[in-house]
Coordinates of C-alpha atoms in Angstrom, one line a residue:
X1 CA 15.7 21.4 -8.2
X2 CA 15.4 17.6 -7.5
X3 CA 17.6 18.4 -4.6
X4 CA 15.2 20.8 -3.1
X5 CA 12.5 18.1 -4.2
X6 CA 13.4 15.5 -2.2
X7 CA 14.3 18.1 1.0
X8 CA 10.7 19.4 0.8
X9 CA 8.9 15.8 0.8
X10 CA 11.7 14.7 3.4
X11 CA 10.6 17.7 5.8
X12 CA 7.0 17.0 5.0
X13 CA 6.8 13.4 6.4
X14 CA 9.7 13.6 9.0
X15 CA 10.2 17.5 10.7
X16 CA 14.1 17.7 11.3
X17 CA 13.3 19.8 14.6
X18 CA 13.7 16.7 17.0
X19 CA 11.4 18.5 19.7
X20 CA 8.3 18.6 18.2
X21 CA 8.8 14.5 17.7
X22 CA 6.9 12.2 20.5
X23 CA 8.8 10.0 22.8
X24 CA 9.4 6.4 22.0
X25 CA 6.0 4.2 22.3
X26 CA 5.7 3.0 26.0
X27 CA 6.0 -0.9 26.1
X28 CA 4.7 -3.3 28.3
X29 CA 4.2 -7.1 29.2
X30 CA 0.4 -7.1 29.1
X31 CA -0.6 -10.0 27.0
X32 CA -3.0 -8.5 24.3
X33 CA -6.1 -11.0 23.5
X34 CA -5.5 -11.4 19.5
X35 CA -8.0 -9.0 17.6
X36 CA -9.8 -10.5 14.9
X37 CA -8.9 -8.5 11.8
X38 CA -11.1 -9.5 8.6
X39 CA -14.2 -8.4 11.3
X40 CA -12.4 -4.9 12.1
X41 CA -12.5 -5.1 15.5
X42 CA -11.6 -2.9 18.1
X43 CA -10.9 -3.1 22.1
X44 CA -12.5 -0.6 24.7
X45 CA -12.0 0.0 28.2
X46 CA -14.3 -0.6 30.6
X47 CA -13.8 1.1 33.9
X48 CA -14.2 -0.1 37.6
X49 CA -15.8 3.3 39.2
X50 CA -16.2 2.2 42.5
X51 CA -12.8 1.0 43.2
X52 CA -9.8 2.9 43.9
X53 CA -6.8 3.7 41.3
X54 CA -6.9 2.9 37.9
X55 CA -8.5 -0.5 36.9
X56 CA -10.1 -1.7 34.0
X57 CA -11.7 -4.4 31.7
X58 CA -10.2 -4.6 28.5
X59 CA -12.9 -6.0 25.8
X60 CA -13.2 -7.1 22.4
X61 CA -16.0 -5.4 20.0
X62 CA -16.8 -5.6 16.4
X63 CA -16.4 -2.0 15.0
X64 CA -19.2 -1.4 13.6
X65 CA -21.5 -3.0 15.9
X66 CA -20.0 -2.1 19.9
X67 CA -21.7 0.1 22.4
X68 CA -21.5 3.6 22.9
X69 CA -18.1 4.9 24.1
X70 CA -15.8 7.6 25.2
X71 CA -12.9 8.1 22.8
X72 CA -9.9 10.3 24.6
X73 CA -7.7 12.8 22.7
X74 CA -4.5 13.1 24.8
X75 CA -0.6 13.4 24.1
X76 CA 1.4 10.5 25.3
X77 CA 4.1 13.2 26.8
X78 CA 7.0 11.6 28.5
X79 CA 6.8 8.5 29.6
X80 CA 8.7 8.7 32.7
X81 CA 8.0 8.9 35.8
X82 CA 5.7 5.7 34.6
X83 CA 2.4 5.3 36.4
X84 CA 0.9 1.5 36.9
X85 CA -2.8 1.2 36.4
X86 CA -4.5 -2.0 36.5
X87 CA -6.2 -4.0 33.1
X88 CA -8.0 -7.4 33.0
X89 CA -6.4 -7.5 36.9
X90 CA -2.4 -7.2 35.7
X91 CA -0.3 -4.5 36.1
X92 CA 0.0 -1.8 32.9
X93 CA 2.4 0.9 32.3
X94 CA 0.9 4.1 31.2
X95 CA 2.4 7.7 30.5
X96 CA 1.9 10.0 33.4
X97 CA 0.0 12.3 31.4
X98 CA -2.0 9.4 30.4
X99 CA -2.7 8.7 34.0
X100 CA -3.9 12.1 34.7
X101 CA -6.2 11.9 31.8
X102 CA -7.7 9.1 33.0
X103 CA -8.5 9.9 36.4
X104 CA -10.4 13.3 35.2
X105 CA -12.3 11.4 32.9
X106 CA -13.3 8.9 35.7
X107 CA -14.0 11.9 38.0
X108 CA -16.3 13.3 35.1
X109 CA -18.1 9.7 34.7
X110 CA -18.7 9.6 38.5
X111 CA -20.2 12.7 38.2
X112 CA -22.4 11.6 35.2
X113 CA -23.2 8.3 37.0
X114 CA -26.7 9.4 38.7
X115 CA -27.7 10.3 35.1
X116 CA -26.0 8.3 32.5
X117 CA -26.5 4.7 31.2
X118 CA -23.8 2.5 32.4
X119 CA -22.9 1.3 28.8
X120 CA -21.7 5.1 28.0
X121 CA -18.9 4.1 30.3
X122 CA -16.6 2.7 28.0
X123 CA -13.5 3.7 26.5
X124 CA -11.1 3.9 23.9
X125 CA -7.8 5.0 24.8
X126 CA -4.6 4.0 21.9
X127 CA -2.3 3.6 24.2
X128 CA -4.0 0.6 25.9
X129 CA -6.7 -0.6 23.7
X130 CA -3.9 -1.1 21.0
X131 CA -0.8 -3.3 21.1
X132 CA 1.7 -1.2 20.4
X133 CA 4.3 -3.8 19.9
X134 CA 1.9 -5.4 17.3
X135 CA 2.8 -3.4 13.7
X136 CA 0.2 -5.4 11.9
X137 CA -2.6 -4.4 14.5
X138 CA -1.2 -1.1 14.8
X139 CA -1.5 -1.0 11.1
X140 CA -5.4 -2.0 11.1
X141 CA -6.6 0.3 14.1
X142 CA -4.8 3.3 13.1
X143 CA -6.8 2.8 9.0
X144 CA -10.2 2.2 11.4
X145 CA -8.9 5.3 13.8
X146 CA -11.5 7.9 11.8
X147 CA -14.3 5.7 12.0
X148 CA -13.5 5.4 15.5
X149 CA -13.8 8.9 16.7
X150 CA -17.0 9.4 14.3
X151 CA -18.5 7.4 15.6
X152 CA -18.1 8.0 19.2
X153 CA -20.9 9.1 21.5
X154 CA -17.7 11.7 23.4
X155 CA -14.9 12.6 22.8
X156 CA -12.4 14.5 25.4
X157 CA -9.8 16.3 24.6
X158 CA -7.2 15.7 27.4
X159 CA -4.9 19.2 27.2
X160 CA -3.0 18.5 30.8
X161 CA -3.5 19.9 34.3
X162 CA -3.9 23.3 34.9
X163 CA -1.9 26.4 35.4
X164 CA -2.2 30.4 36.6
X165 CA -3.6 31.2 33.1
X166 CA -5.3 28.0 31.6
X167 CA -8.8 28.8 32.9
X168 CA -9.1 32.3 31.7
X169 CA -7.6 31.4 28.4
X170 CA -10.8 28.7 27.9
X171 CA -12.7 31.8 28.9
X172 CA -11.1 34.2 26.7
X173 CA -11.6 31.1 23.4
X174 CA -15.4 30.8 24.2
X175 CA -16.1 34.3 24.1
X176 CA -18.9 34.6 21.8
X177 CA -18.6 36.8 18.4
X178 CA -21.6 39.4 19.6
X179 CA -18.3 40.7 22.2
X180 CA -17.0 43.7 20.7
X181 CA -13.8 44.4 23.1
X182 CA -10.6 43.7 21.7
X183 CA -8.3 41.3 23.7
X184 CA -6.0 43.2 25.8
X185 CA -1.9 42.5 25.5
X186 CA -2.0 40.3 28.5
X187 CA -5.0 38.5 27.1
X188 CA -3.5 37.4 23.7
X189 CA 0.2 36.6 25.9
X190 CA -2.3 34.4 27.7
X191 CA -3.7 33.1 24.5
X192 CA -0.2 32.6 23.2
X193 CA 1.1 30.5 26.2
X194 CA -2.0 28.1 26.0
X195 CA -1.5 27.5 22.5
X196 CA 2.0 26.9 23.7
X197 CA 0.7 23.4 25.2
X198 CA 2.1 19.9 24.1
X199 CA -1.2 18.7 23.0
X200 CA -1.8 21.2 20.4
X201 CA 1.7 20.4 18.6
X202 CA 0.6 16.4 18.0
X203 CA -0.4 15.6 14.5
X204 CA -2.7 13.2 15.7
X205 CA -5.1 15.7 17.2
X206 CA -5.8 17.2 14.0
X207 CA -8.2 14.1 13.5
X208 CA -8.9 13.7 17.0
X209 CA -9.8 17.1 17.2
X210 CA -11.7 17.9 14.1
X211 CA -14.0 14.5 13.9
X212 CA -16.1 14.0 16.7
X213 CA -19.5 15.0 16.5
X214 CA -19.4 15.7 20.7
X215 CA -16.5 17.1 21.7
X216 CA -15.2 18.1 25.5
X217 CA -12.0 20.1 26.1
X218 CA -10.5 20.0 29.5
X219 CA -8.1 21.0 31.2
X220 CA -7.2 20.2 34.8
X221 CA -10.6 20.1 36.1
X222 CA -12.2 22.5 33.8
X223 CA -14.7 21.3 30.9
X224 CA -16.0 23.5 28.1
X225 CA -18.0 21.6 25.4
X226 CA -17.0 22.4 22.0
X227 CA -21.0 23.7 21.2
X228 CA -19.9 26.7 23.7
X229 CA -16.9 27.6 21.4
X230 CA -17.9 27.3 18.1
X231 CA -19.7 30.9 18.1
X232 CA -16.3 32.1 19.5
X233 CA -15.2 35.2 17.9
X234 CA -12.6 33.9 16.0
X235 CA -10.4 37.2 16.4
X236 CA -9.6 35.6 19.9
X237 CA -7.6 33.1 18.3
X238 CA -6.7 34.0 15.3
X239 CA -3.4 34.8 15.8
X240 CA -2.6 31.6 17.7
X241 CA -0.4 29.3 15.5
X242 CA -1.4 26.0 16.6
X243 CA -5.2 26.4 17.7
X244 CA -6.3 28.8 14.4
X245 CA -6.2 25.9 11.9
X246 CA -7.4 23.4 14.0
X247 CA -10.6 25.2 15.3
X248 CA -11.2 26.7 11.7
X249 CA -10.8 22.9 10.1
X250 CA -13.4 21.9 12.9
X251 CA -15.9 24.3 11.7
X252 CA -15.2 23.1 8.2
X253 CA -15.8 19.2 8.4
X254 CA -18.5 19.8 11.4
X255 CA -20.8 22.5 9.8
X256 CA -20.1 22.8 5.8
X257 CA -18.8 19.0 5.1
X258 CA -16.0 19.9 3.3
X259 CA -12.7 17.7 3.3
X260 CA -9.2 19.3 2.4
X261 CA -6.9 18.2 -0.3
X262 CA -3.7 16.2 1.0
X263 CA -1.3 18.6 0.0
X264 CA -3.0 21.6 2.3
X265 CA -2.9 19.3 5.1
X266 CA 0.8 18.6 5.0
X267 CA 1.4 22.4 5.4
X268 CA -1.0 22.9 7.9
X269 CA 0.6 20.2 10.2
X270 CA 4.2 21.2 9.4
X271 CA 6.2 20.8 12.3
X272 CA 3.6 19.1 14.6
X273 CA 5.2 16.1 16.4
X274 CA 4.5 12.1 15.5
X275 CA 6.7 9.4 16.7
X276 CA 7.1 7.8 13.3
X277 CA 7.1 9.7 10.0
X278 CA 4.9 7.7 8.2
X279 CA 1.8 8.9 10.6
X280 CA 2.2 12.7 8.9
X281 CA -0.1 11.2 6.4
X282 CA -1.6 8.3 8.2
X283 CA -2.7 11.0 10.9
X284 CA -4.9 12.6 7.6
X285 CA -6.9 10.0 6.7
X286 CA -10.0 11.1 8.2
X287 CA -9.9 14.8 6.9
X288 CA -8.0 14.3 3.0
X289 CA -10.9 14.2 -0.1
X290 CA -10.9 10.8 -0.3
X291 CA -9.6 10.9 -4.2
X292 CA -6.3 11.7 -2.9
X293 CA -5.9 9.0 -0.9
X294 CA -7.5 6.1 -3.2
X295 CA -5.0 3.3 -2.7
X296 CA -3.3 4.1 0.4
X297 CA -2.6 1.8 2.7
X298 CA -1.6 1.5 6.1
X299 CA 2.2 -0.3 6.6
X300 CA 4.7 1.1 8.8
X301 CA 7.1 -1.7 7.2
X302 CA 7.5 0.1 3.9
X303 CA 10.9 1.4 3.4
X304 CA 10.8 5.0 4.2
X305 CA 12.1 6.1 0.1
X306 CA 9.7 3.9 -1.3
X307 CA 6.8 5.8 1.3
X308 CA 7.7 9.1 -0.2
X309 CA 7.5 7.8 -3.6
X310 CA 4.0 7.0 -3.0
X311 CA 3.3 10.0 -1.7
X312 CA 4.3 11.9 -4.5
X313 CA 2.2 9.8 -6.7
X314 CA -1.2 10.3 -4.8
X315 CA -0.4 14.3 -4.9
X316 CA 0.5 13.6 -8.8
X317 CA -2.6 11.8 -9.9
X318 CA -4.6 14.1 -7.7
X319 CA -3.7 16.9 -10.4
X320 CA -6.2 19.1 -12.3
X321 CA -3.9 21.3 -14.1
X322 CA 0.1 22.0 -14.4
X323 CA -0.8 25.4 -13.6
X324 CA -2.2 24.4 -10.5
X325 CA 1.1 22.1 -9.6
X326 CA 3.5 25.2 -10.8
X327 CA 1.3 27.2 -8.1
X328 CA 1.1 24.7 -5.7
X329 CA 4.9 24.1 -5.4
X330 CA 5.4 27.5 -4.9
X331 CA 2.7 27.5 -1.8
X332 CA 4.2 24.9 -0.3
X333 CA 7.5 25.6 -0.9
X334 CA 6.5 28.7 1.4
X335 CA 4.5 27.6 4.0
X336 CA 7.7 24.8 4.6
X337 CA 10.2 27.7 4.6
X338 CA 11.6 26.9 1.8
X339 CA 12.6 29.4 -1.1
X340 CA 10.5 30.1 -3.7
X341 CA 11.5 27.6 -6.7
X342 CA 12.1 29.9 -9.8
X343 CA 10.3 27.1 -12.0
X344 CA 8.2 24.4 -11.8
X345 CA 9.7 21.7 -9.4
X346 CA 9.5 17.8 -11.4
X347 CA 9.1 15.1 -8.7
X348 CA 12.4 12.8 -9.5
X349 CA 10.7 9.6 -8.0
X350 CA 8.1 9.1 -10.4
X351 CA 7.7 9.1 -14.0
X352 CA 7.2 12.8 -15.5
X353 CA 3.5 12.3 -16.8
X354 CA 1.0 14.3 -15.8
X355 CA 1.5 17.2 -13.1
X356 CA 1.0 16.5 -9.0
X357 CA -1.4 19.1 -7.5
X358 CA -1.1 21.0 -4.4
X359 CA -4.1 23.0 -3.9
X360 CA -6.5 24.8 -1.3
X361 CA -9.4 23.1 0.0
X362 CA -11.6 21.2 -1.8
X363 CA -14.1 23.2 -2.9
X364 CA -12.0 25.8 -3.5

C-alpha cells in the first residue's frame, strides 16, 4: 500500500504522460528592472498601437494600486519557430503562439480605441511581464497570480488560430439552454476536436479560466464573451473531457462563491500539462478553500520528496473524518486510474495521526 501511496501522490504532482507536459520556459537576454517585492509588485505591458509589429513598454506597478489592465490566458506551445517582438526598445523572444495572441489582442484594442480609455490598454502577459530566469520573482508573481486575474478589468482567453470547425463549435458552446435539439454526430465530433486544443489541457488555465470577473474567448479572429455562454445548455458540452469541468467550476466560483477542496482539484486536472510539477498545486491557489492551503508557500527550490510530503500534510490536516479519508482514497484512487485500494491507504511520509481528507466540493 505505501507503494501505491507514493505512485498516486507522484502521478498527482508530475503526470508520467510526457505530452501533456509544456516545453521548456523560453529564455531571453532582456534585462528585467528588479521588482520590488515586500510592495507586491507587478509589471504590465503597455502597447505602441500605432506602430507596426510588436512593441511595448514594460512598467512597474504596485499590485494593489495599478491601472486597469488586460490579463491574457494563452499556452506557451512550442517555442520554435521563435518570433522577436520589441520591449522597452530591445529585442524579446516570444513563443509563436504568443505572438499570435498578441497581435489579436492589439487588433481587438484598435478596434476598441474610438471608445475606450487609453489606460485600459495595458497588459499582463507571464511570459514577458515575469522573468522567467528569476526563481525568486517567479516564486512571488505566481503566489500574487489569483489576485492578478481578479482583479483584472479583461481577461482573453487566447485558444489559437482558427480552423474548418472552430467557429461553429463556439456556436454550438453558446447555444442557449431554451434550444431543445439534440447535437447531431458531426456536431459533438466537432465539439470533441475543439476540446482537443492545446490550451484546454494547461493546468494553468483552470485559474485563468475560472477567475476573471470579464472574460473573452477567442479564437482566430472570433470573440464570444463568456456572459453569452454561461446560459449555454450544458448538454452541449457535457461530454467534452477537458471543457466540462472547467466551464462547470466557472459557474461555481462566478455565480454561487463556492471554492473546492484541494484534493478534488488534483483529480480534476489529472493529466493536464505544467512545465514544472510543483505548479499542479501552485496552479490551484486561487480556486482551493483556503483551509487547505494555510501555510503553503510558493518555492520551486524545495526538493521534490520533501514537496509531496507537504502536500500530504495539508490534505491530512484538512480531514473531517477517517471515514471521509477511507472514501476519499478510494475516489481518487479512481479518477487517477488507479485500482481500488482494498483498505484504507496510510500516507508513509508523515506521522499516522489524524486522517487526510479527500472530499467533494466544499459545501458538499
Amino acid at each position: 500500500m505505501t507503494h501505491n501511496w507514493n505512485r498516486l501522490i507522484s502521478y498527482c504532482l508530475h503526470p508520467s504522460h510526457p505530452h501533456t507536459v509544456n516545453p521548456e520556459p523560453i529564455r531571453t537576454s532582456f534585462i528585467y528592472p528588479p521588482l520590488v517585492r515586500d510592495t507586491q509588485s507587478i509589471r504590465l505591458l503597455s502597447p505602441h498601437l500605432n506602430q507596426s509589429g510588436l512593441s511595448f513598454d514594460l512598467q512597474t506597478y504596485a499590485a494593489n494600486d495599478c491601472p486597469p489592465y488586460i490579463a491574457l490566458s494563452y499556452c506557451w506551445g512550442t517555442p520554435s519557430p521563435p518570433s522577436i517582438i520589441t520591449v522597452n526598445s530591445h529585442p524579446f523572444v516570444v513563443s509563436p503562439n504568443l505572438a499570435d495572441a498578441l497581435h489579436h489582442v492589439l487588433d481587438y484594442l484598435q478596434c476598441a480605441q474610438s471608445t475606450s480609455n487609453p489606460a485600459n490598454y495595458l497588459l499582463w502577459v507571464d511570459q514577458i511581464c515575469i522573468n522567467q530566469d528569476d526563481e525568486a520573482e517567479l516564486a512571488n508573481q505566481v503566489q500574487l497570480m489569483p489576485q492578478l486575474f481578479q482583479a483584472s478589468s479583461l481577461t482573453i482567453a487566447w485558444l489559437g488560430l482558427t480552423d474548418e470547425h472552430s467557429d461553429h463549435a463556439l456556436q454550438l458552446l453558446a447555444r442557449k439552454q431554451r434550444t431543445t435539439r439534440k447535437l447531431t454526430v458531426p456536431e459533438k465530433c466537432i465539439l470533441l476536436k475543439f476540446d482537443e486544443r492545446s490550451y484546454w489541457k494547461r493546468v494553468w488555465i483552470m485559474q485563468e479560466f475560472i477567475l476573471p470577473p470579464r472574460l473573452l474567448i477567442a479564437c482566430g479572429k472570433t470573440r464570444v464573451s463568456w456572459d453569452s455562454m454561461r446560459h449555454a445548455n450544458s448538454r452541449n458540452y457535457s461530454f467534452c473531457t477537458h471543457m466540462a469541468p472547467l466551464f462547470q467550476r466557472r459557474n461555481v466560483m462566478q455565480y454561487q462563491n463556492r471554492k473546492t477542496h484541494l484534493a478534488r482539484l488534483l483529480t480534476i486536472v489529472k493529466g493536464r500539462g505544467c512545465t514544472r510539477p510543483f505548479d499542479r498545486i501552485f496552479a490551484l491557489l486561487g480556486l482551493a478553500v483556503p483551509g487547505d492551503l494555510n501555510g503553503l508557500r510558493v518555492d520551486y527550490t524545495m526538493p521534490t520528496q520533501d514537496f509531496y510530503h507537504h502536500v500530504i500534510s495539508l490534505l491530512r490536516r484538512a480531514a473531517r473524518t477517517k471515514m471521509e479519508w477511507d472514501r476519499g482514497n478510494k475516489d481518487l484512487a479512481e479518477a487517477l486510474e488507479f485500482p481500488r485500494p482494498k483498505r484504507a491507504l496510510t500516507p508513509p511520509l508523515i506521522d499516522q495521526e489524524g486522517p487526510v481528507e479527500i472530499t467533494e466540493d466544499a459545501s458538499d
